[in-house]
Amino acid sequence: ADGQGLALMRAGRYPLAFPAFTWEVRANDRNYHVQFKKKFAFCLTKKKYAGNAIKTAKYNIFTFLPLNLYEQFHRMANVYFVFVILLQTFPEISTLPWYTLLFPLSCLLTIRGLRDLIDDVGRHQSDRNINSRPCEILSGKSFRWQKWRDICVGDIVRLHKESFVPADMLLLCSSEPSSLCYVETADIDGETNLKFRQALLVTHQELVSEESLATFDGEVTCEEPNSRMHSFTGTLEWRGETYSLDSERILLRGCKLRNTDVCYGLVIYAGFDSKIMRNCGKIKRKKTKLDRMMDRLVIIIFLVLLVTSLCLAIASGFWARMFQEKHSYLSALYKNTTPAQQAFFNFWGFTILLSIIIPMSMYITFEFIYLVNSFFINWDLEMYYAVKDIPAKARSTSLNDQLGQIEYIFSDKTGTLTQNMMSFKKCCINGTIYGTGPGHENKQPSGSGLTWSHHGEKKLDFCDATLLEAAWRDSDPVLREFLRLLALCHTVMVEEKGDQLVYQAASPDEEALVLAARNLGYVFLARTRDTITISELGKKRTYKVLAMLDFNSDRKRMSVLVRDPQGTIRLYTKGADTVILERLQRRGPNETFTEMALERFAEETLRTLCLASKEVSEVEYSKWSRRHREASILLQDRTRELDKLYEEMEQNLQLLGATAIEDKLQDGVPETIQLLKLGNIKVWVLTGDKQETAMNIGYACKLLTDDMEILEEKEISSAPTIPSSHSEILEAYWVSNNNLSGSGEVLCSSRLSQPCPEASCHKKRAVIVSGDFLDKILHMGEVLKEKKGWLWRRLACCRATGPQEPGSLVEKAFVDLATSCQAVICCRVTPKQKALIVQLVKKHKKAITLAIGDGANDVNMIKTADIGVGISGLEGMQAVQCSDYALAQFSYLQRLLLVHGRWAYLRICKFLRYFFYKTFAGLMAQVWFAFHSGFTAQPLYEGWFLALYNIFYTSYPVLSMGLLEQDVSAKKSLEFPELYVIGQQDELFNYRVFGITLLHGVSTSLASFYIALWAFEDSIGSKVVGDYESFAVTVATSALLSVLVEIILDTKFWTVLSFLMVTASLLLFCLFSFLTQSIDAFRIAPAVFRFPEASRNALTDPYILLVVLLSLVVNTVPSLTVRLYRTITGKNTIQQNIRLKARQEPEPSVELRAHVPHGSFHRRSSYAFSHQEGYAGLITRGDSLRTGDTRRAT
């Protein structure tokens, strides 16, 4: 492998960061790769080199049934139902035929199975489409069209312009000069700016025909397949020579070939070994917090049921023995059963009788409510994006309630928060700010005769009429130089398509500036290796390029040294305000005004650049040029020497002005983030972009504010303002990592002795870290194990650690610090790191997380989070295919969470609360009846009442509550995002609420049973209705009416459907009572219809009606009393408190401007450079330009 990399590997210097260099790829030799196998489970082996076919689906035709059933029986309720069905198969203890319970369970399993099947069929379809994409593979001595799935490691593939790269490939050659290749990674990370890759010189020169490609037998040795998107280390051995390879030579799967007619690549990693697939993660079955709680509740209820059944069974044994002793004359009835046997059978009888306390109908209704609430999301016109005809889509139907419990949102930046479109908004030239007014966009001065705009294909967002007039008059030399700089100082490529000029920029910032110059009359026309041709107000001028001083992240600027047609040498420089202003020749009034303008632009979160120039004498240039040539051929310290020379040249500049570019956010992003923050939801931005760009977007979308203390990597381990509890473990880690063994204990003790300043403890903070820093944090577990003894002592010095692993402590310290901050931005993170960050927060904070993104690099994060949201409508759709919810815009997230999520949580919680309440209220009477029936498992109610109670009599009002309940309207939900906190704190359904519901249900059943029992102690009424059947009907009617009244009292949002559901419940009770208790039914099947005319007999007696009314009043008065007490004593709900606050002190409108005191020079270095280093070198070497052509053809 690469000499240096291999040396480090062999020395064991990179035990974690670098995998073994054991991946060998031979070109055009499939047989070589087939022979290698690797173990993957027990003694089983599979091919070491994966094929290129991918499979993201979970099931196939053989595994669907067993796998899906296995997953479904992870729900404790399903296991419980199977247990009850098995009990029902024993006739000695059965109370109902076993198939009557098997049918609803089968329905439940089928509904969920079909839902999973439909989701998986979609994944199969997606896999087929991707695997069947066409491509050209070298077969023998010619290329043949085949499918992506036919590609193997070692194949040579030919790609054409606009096609996707099918596997991770080594670029061998291309049709471009120097075998350059331009790719767009929008399908991977959402970024639309071009990135270049370049083949090795040897393959560029030698592989010039299909014959030479067919005979190519190079061997690549590189690292094993891994998930690091931005790194690659390996070597190519060919014809006895070894050539070093890095990530600049590799085309990643999922990239799109742009501006390159043809390129050829050698497949290194295929299919699931490719870097993007390594980052995708596995599909995980997601369960909501309520789902997990329900599993635990089922276990608790089942255990309580068993204990209750056991107690009743033991009591029945004692009762039977006592009864037999008292009534010995009935011994013939008991001669075959002892009291112990009777207790044993009664135990199972009670278990079956009470099993309906966990009703199967609840789970079927559950699924229906989830499904309908998903339709509500799909049908919401407020989340419909008319521009691209994209509605919101709930791709998962079982997670809606969790949308109301989100605590952390992890968002991608490019394509999610931003549109990745830069627009030139404002500028300051010679002490004048242009672009201030919104009322005169795209208006050219009448009669100006400006004709240059025919070159344009894009409409300019900004065009100030005053600036156009000034440009046309051409009387201001500073303005002329300003516009000339925009047209000359860049690395943009240009090509003509018809009469249109098409610019291809390394970054959208560069393109925005060149377009702005074009629209103001200074049109960039063409470039060669050493010239740039522009049109200045219709006059074509060619400048000789003497040197290009390239941008890099340390210099924060780029310059171009040109000789104009008159022979004058000028330096044009653009860069961040912090580096340009300190290199000015003088500071006059214009410079001071420009600084104020920069502050103003920064307030508006625009990306700023300072523009400056100077004239260079021939003598100065000749001396500098000689030294520049000498430095450029150095073998050691070349970059450092060149930077010194650039620094010398870029001095004594004259300020021309400043530009302000808007990195266009998606509509409503700042307002959405503000609302989410008010709802106590923390937003973390995880991006592959560099820090400056991410910070600028942070300010633009109001995630970061000027009153925040920004903590970067160095501050996290050493800033005195951080409370010691957050930084000690991180500090100890840095001490150990940097081998500062002498100062470790002193450092820890000094941190402990230093009190936390009060102001800094409560100050708003934001954390900004990079992927490299996270790598160190996430790998700490293994690093610490090597030094466990030494480090444990250091950790003990800082904090009592307990039995936790030190690596886990470092992670936890970082998570504690990050979660205590108001904002977190992670830059330069890989897709796998995004998922690991989500995993960390879930692990250490036990919080509900949501991830939102639009590209393939967000897939792993979306799968890992509790809720995954994909942004649809952009070029890359992988994120949507793996998401639970698909939205067209980030701003729709506020409605998805604050309205639909909160309502869904409210509805499901109320549904659960009242389903349990009505079940306990109606069916616990069975237990009380046992105390008066000799502890036999004799049912109190008619069998039909037990069967229909949860299906027809009480399910509809609860169903309408689960579908339509609202505590406040959608408008109020958005006005008062603080309401969202209820879900985060699990206030509406938890163990305490379940306990209260249980007590409430038990008290209702006690009142219904014992009031009826008290009334039936003697024969009463005008008719004789003291019989068991009438008693059962009375208790049943009392319990049913009490349950319905309770639901009526707690329904906040009444609709026609709510009214109809309550009415339907009563009517169905009357109807089925009439049908199942008719004399005709009794005559047909007396064993099935055992209560002939029982309801008519009981409920036509005024005395019984009064008993029912008394039960109803006794059951309802406590609920009314509690509500009245809360109102009188001021124990308001959160909603009432918020309404009160709104009446007393109107909520200020969401403020979207960060106020920076003028003159404070509190600016952010939000300079508008987002492209990678190296483009200037390509241009000056001529690598990117066709020989003898003044423009770059494609």
GROMACS .gro file of C-alpha atoms in nm, residues 157 205 214 421 583 619 637 788 817 827 1101 1106 1126:
model
   13
  157VAL     CA    1  -1.668  -0.006  -1.676
  205GLN     CA    2  -0.116   0.817  -2.109
  214ALA     CA    3  -0.851  -0.510  -2.237
  421MET     CA    4  -2.861   2.792  -0.417
  583ARG     CA    5  -0.396   4.374   0.461
  619VAL     CA    6   1.014   4.535  -1.104
  637ASP     CA    7   0.786   2.262   0.226
  788LYS     CA    8  -0.714   0.142   3.162
  817LEU     CA    9  -2.212   1.883   2.750
  827CYS     CA   10  -1.927   1.946   1.060
 1101ASP     CA   11  -8.909  -0.208   3.656
 1106LEU     CA   12  -8.358   0.398   3.998
 1126ARG     CA   13  -5.898   2.159   4.019
   0.00000   0.00000   0.00000
